[in-house]
Coordinates of C-alpha atoms in Angstrom, one line a residue:
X1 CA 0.0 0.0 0.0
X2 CA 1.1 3.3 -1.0
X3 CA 2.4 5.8 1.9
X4 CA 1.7 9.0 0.1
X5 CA -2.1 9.8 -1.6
X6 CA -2.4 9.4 -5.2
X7 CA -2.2 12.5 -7.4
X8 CA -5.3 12.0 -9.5
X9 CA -4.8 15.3 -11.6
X10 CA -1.4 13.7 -12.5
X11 CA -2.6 10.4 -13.0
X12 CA -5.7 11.8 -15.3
X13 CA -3.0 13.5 -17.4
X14 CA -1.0 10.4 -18.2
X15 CA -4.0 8.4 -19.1
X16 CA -5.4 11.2 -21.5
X17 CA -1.8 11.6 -22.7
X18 CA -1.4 7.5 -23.2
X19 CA -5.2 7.4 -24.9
X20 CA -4.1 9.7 -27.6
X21 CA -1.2 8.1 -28.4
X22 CA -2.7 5.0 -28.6
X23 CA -5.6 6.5 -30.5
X24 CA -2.9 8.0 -33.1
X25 CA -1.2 5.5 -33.9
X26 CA -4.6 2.9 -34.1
X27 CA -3.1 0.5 -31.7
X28 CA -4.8 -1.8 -29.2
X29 CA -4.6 -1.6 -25.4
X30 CA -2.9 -5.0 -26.2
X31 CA -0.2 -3.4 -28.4
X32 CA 0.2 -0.6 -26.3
X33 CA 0.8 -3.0 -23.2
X34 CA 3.8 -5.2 -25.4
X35 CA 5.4 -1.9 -26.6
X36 CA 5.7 -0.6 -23.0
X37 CA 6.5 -3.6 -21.8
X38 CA 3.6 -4.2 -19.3
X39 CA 0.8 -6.4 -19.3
X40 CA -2.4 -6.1 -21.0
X41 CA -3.8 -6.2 -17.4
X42 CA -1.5 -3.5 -16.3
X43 CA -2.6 -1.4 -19.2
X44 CA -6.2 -1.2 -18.0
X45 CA -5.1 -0.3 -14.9
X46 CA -3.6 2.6 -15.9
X47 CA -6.2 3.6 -18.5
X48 CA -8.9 3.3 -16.3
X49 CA -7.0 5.3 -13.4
X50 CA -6.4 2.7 -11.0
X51 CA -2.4 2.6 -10.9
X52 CA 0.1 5.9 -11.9
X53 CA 2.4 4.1 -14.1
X54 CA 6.3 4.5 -12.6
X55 CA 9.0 6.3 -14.0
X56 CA 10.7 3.9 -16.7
X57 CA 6.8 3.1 -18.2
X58 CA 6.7 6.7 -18.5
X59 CA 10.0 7.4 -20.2
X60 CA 9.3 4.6 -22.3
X61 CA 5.8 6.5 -23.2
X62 CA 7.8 9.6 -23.9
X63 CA 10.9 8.2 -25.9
X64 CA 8.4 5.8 -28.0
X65 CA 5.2 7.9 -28.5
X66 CA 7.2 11.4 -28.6
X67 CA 5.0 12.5 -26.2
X68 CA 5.4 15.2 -23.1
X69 CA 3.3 14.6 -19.9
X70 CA 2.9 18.2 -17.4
X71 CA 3.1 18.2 -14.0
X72 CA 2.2 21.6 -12.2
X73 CA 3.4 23.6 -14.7
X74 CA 6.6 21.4 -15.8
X75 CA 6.5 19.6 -18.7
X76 CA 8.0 16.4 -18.7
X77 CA 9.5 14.6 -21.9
X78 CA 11.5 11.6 -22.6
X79 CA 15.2 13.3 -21.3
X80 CA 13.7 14.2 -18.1
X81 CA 13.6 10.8 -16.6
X82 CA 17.6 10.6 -16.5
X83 CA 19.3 7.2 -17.9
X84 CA 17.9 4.0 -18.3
X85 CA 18.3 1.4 -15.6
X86 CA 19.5 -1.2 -17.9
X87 CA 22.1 0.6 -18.5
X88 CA 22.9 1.4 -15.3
X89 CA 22.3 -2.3 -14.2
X90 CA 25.0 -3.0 -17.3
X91 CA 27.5 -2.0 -14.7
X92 CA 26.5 -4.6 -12.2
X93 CA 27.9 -8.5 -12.5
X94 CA 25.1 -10.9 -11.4
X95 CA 28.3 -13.7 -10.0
X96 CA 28.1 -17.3 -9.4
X97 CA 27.4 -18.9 -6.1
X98 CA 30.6 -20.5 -6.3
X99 CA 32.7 -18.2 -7.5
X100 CA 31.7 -15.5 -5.1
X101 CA 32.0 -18.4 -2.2
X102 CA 35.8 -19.2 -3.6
X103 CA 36.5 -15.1 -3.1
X104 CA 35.6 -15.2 0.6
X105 CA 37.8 -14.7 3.3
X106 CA 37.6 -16.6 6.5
X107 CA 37.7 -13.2 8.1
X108 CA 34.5 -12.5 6.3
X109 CA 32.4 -15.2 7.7
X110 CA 30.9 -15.4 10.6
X111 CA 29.2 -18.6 11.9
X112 CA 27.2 -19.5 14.7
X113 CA 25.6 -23.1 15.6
X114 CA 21.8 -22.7 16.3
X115 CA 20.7 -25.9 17.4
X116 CA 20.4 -29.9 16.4
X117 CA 17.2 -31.1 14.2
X118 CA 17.6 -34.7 14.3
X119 CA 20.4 -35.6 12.5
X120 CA 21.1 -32.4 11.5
X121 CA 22.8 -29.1 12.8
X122 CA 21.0 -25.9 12.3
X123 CA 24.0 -23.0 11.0
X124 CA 23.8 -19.6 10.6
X125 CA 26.3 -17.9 8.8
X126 CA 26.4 -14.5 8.2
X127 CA 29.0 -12.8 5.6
X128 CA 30.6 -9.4 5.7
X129 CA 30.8 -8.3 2.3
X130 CA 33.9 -6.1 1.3
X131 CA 34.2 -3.7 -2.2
X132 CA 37.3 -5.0 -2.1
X133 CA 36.6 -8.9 -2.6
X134 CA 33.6 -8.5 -4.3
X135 CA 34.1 -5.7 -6.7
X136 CA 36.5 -7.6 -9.2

């Protein structure tokens, strides 16, 4: 659940903004969902008010559709939403369980015995993570 109150006047801008894009280019709700990359579901929810669509559906809207959305008094347009998180998330290397276990340190780990379940122990292991281990 949301912390802050919907803006509705915002919200009511990006729909009539999104219906006339759609209505220009003679797509369906459908195609509109695929080329913004949400569901068809997702789509109504936004058309019909329900959901404010998040900052990279909106800079998808404005790059794609060339279209400019206005928020009290501000116009907003594709350049306004900064980079795009894939390319910041380029950056980033997802690493293997087993590669990143082979990088520890055994100053790194910390280990503590919780209990016995049958024939088993119970661990928990906890492991300080360092830029300069994991940053390679």
């Amino acid at each position: 659940m949301s912390k802050k109150p919907a803006d509705l006047k915002w919200r009511s801008e990006i729909v009539g903004r999104f219906r006339q894009a759609i209505e220009q280019r003679h797509l369906t709700n459908a195609q509109a969902a695929e080329i913004l990359g949400v569901r068809r579901q997702t789509m109504w929810l936004y058309l019909n008010e329900k959901v404010t669509p998040g900052g990279d559906v909106l800079r998808r809207a404005c790059q794609i559709w060339g279209i400019s959305i206005s928020r009290k008094g501000v116009e907003f347009s594709a350049g306004a939403f900064g980079p795009e998180r894939k390319a910041l998330a380029a950056r980033a290397k997802q690493m293997g369980l087993f590669d990143a276990l082979e990088m520890l340190r055994e100053a790194q780990l910390e280990t503590e015995v919780i209990g016995k379940s049958g024939e088993y122990f119970e661990l928990r292991i906890r492991i300080h993570s360092s830029k300069e281990v994991f940053s390679r």
